Short mmCIF file of C-alpha atoms in Angstrom, two decimals:
data_model
loop_
_atom_site.label_atom_id
_atom_site.label_comp_id
_atom_site.label_asym_id
_atom_site.label_seq_id
_atom_site.Cartn_x
_atom_site.Cartn_y
_atom_site.Cartn_z
CA MET A 2 -7.51 40.32 57.09
CA ILE A 3 -9.80 37.58 55.98
CA ALA A 4 -9.84 38.90 52.44
CA ALA A 5 -6.01 38.97 52.44
CA LEU A 6 -5.90 35.33 53.67
CA VAL A 7 -8.31 34.24 50.99
CA ALA A 8 -6.36 36.10 48.32
CA LEU A 9 -3.23 34.49 49.47
CA ALA A 10 -4.70 31.01 49.45
CA LEU A 11 -6.02 31.48 45.91
CA GLY A 12 -2.73 32.79 44.81
CA ALA A 13 -1.03 29.78 46.19
CA ALA A 14 -3.26 27.30 44.36
CA PRO A 15 -1.28 25.46 41.71
CA PRO A 16 -2.23 26.41 38.19
CA CYS A 17 -4.30 23.88 36.12
CA GLY A 18 -2.67 23.10 32.85
CA LEU A 19 -0.55 20.55 31.10
CA PRO A 20 1.91 18.68 33.30
CA PRO A 21 5.63 19.10 32.34
CA VAL A 22 7.19 16.46 30.12
CA ALA A 23 9.74 14.34 32.07
CA ALA A 24 13.44 14.86 31.14
CA GLY A 25 15.42 12.09 29.38
CA ASP A 26 14.44 9.61 26.71
CA ARG A 27 10.85 9.04 25.73
CA PRO A 28 9.32 5.91 27.08
CA TRP A 29 8.74 4.53 23.57
CA ARG A 30 10.65 3.99 20.43
CA VAL A 31 9.84 4.09 16.68
CA ASN A 32 7.74 1.10 15.52
CA GLU A 33 6.36 0.35 18.95
CA THR A 34 2.83 -1.04 18.65
CA LEU A 35 0.39 -1.51 21.43
CA THR A 36 -2.75 -3.64 20.98
CA TYR A 37 -5.74 -3.35 23.04
CA ASP A 38 -9.03 -5.39 23.54
CA LEU A 39 -12.05 -3.17 23.25
CA ASP A 40 -15.23 -3.62 25.19
CA VAL A 41 -18.17 -1.65 23.84
CA LEU A 42 -21.71 -1.71 25.29
CA GLY A 43 -20.64 -4.43 27.73
CA LEU A 44 -19.68 -6.88 25.05
CA VAL A 45 -16.65 -9.06 25.65
CA LYS A 46 -13.82 -8.12 23.19
CA ALA A 47 -16.15 -6.12 20.92
CA GLY A 48 -13.06 -4.95 18.94
CA THR A 49 -9.40 -4.20 18.86
CA MET A 50 -7.36 -1.09 18.77
CA GLN A 51 -3.70 -0.50 17.92
CA LEU A 52 -1.50 2.41 18.82
CA SER A 53 1.75 2.81 16.86
CA VAL A 54 4.76 5.22 16.84
CA GLU A 55 5.95 5.81 13.34
CA ARG A 56 9.16 7.15 11.97
CA PRO A 57 9.82 10.86 12.52
CA ILE A 58 9.51 13.14 9.51
CA SER A 59 10.60 16.73 8.65
CA GLY A 60 14.18 16.04 9.61
CA GLY A 61 13.15 14.34 12.91
CA LYS A 62 11.12 17.40 14.08
CA VAL A 63 7.73 15.72 13.71
CA LEU A 64 6.61 12.42 15.21
CA PRO A 65 3.63 10.75 13.61
CA LEU A 66 1.28 8.67 15.75
CA ARG A 67 -1.32 6.39 14.45
CA ALA A 68 -4.38 4.55 15.94
CA ARG A 69 -6.51 1.94 14.31
CA ALA A 70 -9.68 0.44 15.63
CA LYS A 71 -12.37 -1.95 14.49
CA THR A 72 -15.23 -3.96 15.91
CA THR A 73 -15.23 -7.73 15.85
CA GLN A 74 -17.68 -9.63 13.50
CA THR A 75 -20.01 -10.26 16.54
CA ALA A 76 -20.07 -6.61 17.56
CA ALA A 77 -20.35 -5.45 14.00
CA SER A 78 -23.79 -6.98 13.86
CA VAL A 79 -24.85 -4.30 16.34
CA LYS A 80 -23.07 -1.34 14.81
CA PRO A 81 -19.91 -1.99 12.70
CA PHE A 82 -17.02 0.41 13.05
CA ALA A 83 -13.59 0.73 11.53
CA GLY A 84 -11.37 3.77 11.84
CA VAL A 85 -7.92 5.29 11.79
CA ALA A 86 -6.61 8.38 13.42
CA LEU A 87 -3.25 10.23 12.79
CA SER A 88 -1.62 12.85 15.01
CA TRP A 89 1.53 14.68 14.00
CA VAL A 90 3.22 15.96 17.14
CA ASP A 91 6.32 18.17 17.67
CA ALA A 92 9.04 15.65 18.65
CA ALA A 93 10.45 18.08 21.29
CA THR A 94 7.33 19.38 22.99
CA LEU A 95 4.86 16.48 22.05
CA LEU A 96 2.22 19.09 21.26
CA PRO A 97 0.17 18.19 18.15
CA GLU A 98 0.36 20.20 14.91
CA ARG A 99 -2.36 18.33 13.06
CA TYR A 100 -5.00 15.68 13.75
CA ARG A 101 -6.97 13.58 11.25
CA ASP A 102 -9.42 10.78 11.72
CA GLU A 103 -11.46 8.73 9.36
CA ALA A 104 -14.12 6.12 10.14
CA GLU A 105 -16.78 3.97 8.73
CA GLU A 106 -19.54 3.69 11.25
CA GLY A 107 -22.82 1.95 10.62
CA GLY A 108 -22.35 2.51 6.92
CA VAL A 109 -21.68 6.23 7.28
CA HIS A 110 -18.24 7.52 6.26
CA LYS A 111 -16.86 10.20 8.70
CA VAL A 112 -13.72 12.27 8.34
CA SER A 113 -12.22 15.28 10.19
CA ASP A 114 -9.07 17.17 9.76
CA THR A 115 -7.80 19.67 12.23
CA LYS A 116 -4.68 21.89 12.20
CA ILE A 117 -3.80 22.68 15.92
CA ALA A 118 -0.16 23.83 15.92
CA PRO A 119 0.44 26.03 19.00
CA ASP A 120 0.97 29.14 16.91
CA ARG A 121 -2.63 29.07 15.62
CA ALA A 122 -5.06 31.40 17.30
CA GLU A 123 -8.10 29.42 16.11
CA ILE A 124 -8.77 25.62 16.05
CA VAL A 125 -10.67 24.88 12.89
CA VAL A 126 -12.17 21.42 12.57
CA GLU A 127 -13.10 20.50 8.96
CA TYR A 128 -15.33 17.53 8.72
CA ARG A 129 -17.40 15.40 6.44
CA TYR A 130 -20.26 13.27 7.70
CA GLY A 131 -21.68 11.19 4.96
CA ASP A 132 -22.59 13.65 2.18
CA THR A 133 -22.48 16.65 4.56
CA ALA A 134 -19.33 18.77 4.82
CA GLY A 135 -18.48 21.71 6.90
CA LYS A 136 -16.09 23.35 9.44
CA THR A 137 -16.30 24.80 12.88
CA ALA A 138 -13.84 27.30 14.45
CA TYR A 139 -12.98 27.67 18.13
CA PRO A 140 -10.73 30.35 19.69
CA ARG A 141 -7.59 28.90 21.32
CA GLU A 142 -7.85 29.62 25.05
CA ARG A 143 -5.29 27.16 26.43
CA ASP A 144 -3.22 24.21 25.39
CA VAL A 145 -4.81 21.91 22.92
CA LEU A 146 -4.26 18.18 22.45
CA ASP A 147 -6.09 15.58 20.39
CA ALA A 148 -7.45 12.11 21.34
CA LEU A 149 -4.24 10.33 20.24
CA SER A 150 -1.52 12.76 21.35
CA THR A 151 -3.08 13.00 24.79
CA LEU A 152 -2.08 9.42 25.57
CA TYR A 153 1.46 10.00 24.49
CA TYR A 154 1.83 13.35 26.13
CA LEU A 155 0.51 12.00 29.55
CA ARG A 156 2.62 8.93 29.08
CA ALA A 157 5.77 11.11 28.90
CA ALA A 158 4.68 13.61 31.52
CA ARG A 159 5.61 13.96 35.20
CA LEU A 160 2.43 12.87 37.01
CA ALA A 161 2.23 13.32 40.75
CA PRO A 162 -0.62 12.33 43.04
CA GLY A 163 -3.13 15.16 43.38
CA ASP A 164 -1.99 16.97 40.24
CA ARG A 165 -4.63 18.94 38.44
CA ILE A 166 -4.63 18.75 34.59
CA CYS A 167 -6.45 20.99 32.23
CA PHE A 168 -6.40 21.43 28.44
CA ASP A 169 -8.71 21.43 25.39
CA LEU A 170 -9.21 18.39 23.31
CA VAL A 171 -10.01 17.64 19.65
CA ALA A 172 -11.79 14.30 19.38
CA ASN A 173 -14.59 12.67 17.50
CA ARG A 174 -14.87 15.62 15.18
CA ARG A 175 -15.69 17.94 18.20
CA PHE A 176 -13.88 20.28 20.58
CA TRP A 177 -13.88 19.50 24.25
CA ARG A 178 -12.77 21.06 27.53
CA LEU A 179 -11.00 18.52 29.71
CA GLU A 180 -10.22 18.74 33.45
CA ALA A 181 -8.59 15.93 35.35
CA THR A 182 -6.80 14.96 38.57
CA VAL A 183 -4.19 12.32 39.26
CA ALA A 184 -5.28 9.75 41.88
CA ALA A 185 -3.70 9.74 45.22
CA LYS A 186 -2.81 6.07 45.32
CA ARG A 187 -1.22 3.72 42.80
CA GLU A 188 -3.26 0.74 41.59
CA ARG A 189 -2.35 -2.73 40.46
CA VAL A 190 -4.00 -3.56 37.12
CA GLU A 191 -4.04 -6.94 35.48
CA THR A 192 -4.26 -7.24 31.72
CA PRO A 193 -3.71 -9.96 29.03
CA ALA A 194 -0.23 -8.22 28.51
CA GLY A 195 0.75 -8.64 32.29
CA ARG A 196 0.28 -7.07 35.61
CA PHE A 197 1.18 -3.37 36.08
CA ASP A 198 1.54 -0.90 38.95
CA THR A 199 -0.28 2.13 37.60
CA ILE A 200 -1.18 5.83 38.08
CA ARG A 201 -4.78 6.62 37.45
CA VAL A 202 -5.93 9.91 35.75
CA ASP A 203 -9.60 10.79 36.27
CA ALA A 204 -11.00 13.27 33.82
CA THR A 205 -14.19 14.79 32.58
CA THR A 206 -14.86 16.38 29.26
CA ARG A 207 -17.48 18.88 28.15
CA ARG A 208 -18.24 20.01 24.62
CA VAL A 209 -17.08 23.62 24.22
CA ASP A 210 -20.16 24.43 22.00
CA ARG A 211 -22.59 22.67 24.29
CA PRO A 212 -21.45 23.13 27.93
CA GLN A 213 -24.94 22.30 29.21
CA ASP A 214 -24.53 18.72 28.03
CA ARG A 215 -23.74 15.94 30.57
CA PRO A 216 -19.95 15.70 30.96
CA ARG A 217 -18.34 12.58 29.76
CA PRO A 218 -15.93 10.70 32.11
CA ILE A 219 -12.53 9.40 31.07
CA HIS A 220 -10.30 7.20 33.26
CA LEU A 221 -6.67 6.36 32.13
CA TRP A 222 -4.20 4.02 33.90
CA PHE A 223 -0.57 4.51 33.04
CA GLY A 224 2.16 2.06 34.09
CA THR A 225 4.77 3.32 36.53
CA ASP A 226 7.79 1.56 35.02
CA ALA A 227 10.12 2.85 32.35
CA HIS A 228 7.68 2.09 29.53
CA ARG A 229 4.77 4.08 31.05
CA PHE A 230 2.28 2.10 28.86
CA PRO A 231 -1.33 3.29 28.76
CA VAL A 232 -2.50 0.03 30.42
CA ALA A 233 -6.30 0.63 30.45
CA MET A 234 -8.85 3.30 29.41
CA VAL A 235 -12.55 3.65 30.16
CA SER A 236 -14.67 6.33 28.60
CA GLU A 237 -17.99 7.01 26.72
CA ILE A 238 -18.31 7.45 22.95
CA ASP A 239 -21.36 7.91 20.68
CA LEU A 240 -21.68 4.16 20.58
CA GLY A 241 -21.88 4.10 24.39
CA PRO A 242 -19.54 2.96 27.19
CA VAL A 243 -16.17 1.72 25.96
CA SER A 244 -13.08 0.34 27.66
CA ALA A 245 -9.61 -0.64 26.25
CA THR A 246 -7.23 -3.03 27.92
CA LEU A 247 -3.68 -3.65 26.83
CA ALA A 248 -3.47 -7.08 25.31
CA SER A 249 0.06 -7.17 23.71
CA VAL A 250 3.14 -5.14 23.10
CA ARG A 251 5.53 -5.20 20.08
CA GLY A 252 8.69 -3.24 19.58
CA ALA A 253 8.91 -1.60 23.02
CA ARG A 254 12.20 -0.01 24.03
#
């Protein structure tokens, strides 16, 4: 009897995967640009980041997303950084087909290019780190997003308190396993762009090839209005703790 009850309870547990995309229009439009203040290593406005939605290609079937980031002159004296990332996502499903990032970090040029369309059985990350080039392959075991498409997918998704979210993640030339939950209560967040009622998503990531490493936390706050802006983000990167706070909005629907 006890075994049957346990089996029933486990069977009733909601699956952990990607949340469904909400019906209706997307909460953004082409040429929308969001600008963020970056705080790295506890420095005040250590840099800026921009997220942009570009014009669809391939007959409207593919939506290009772009991110740009750079450190300020003050922060650059510690470790200068300038980078750009591109994600090409299916306009209907918002699942990425390809992800590419390129950065100049402390005088080292870094590039990665990953083809991650859902029909691919393997995720192959091709990279160049200074004069060293290579590639790593990982079997696809569940849904895969990249660092940029994650923000837009979750922005368009139906998020309910207590929801569990699981997927694999391509970011920073590596492959990660992400698990997250949606916070139980909404939070009021104040930014240079205004005050927002938000839903918080708390996540941890582990490198697939090094699961013994300490997991990295990620916290994301999404507005609850029709725009669903990513209002704030807190995480860790190779440079150290980093946060991004929405500073301005241009071209919103």
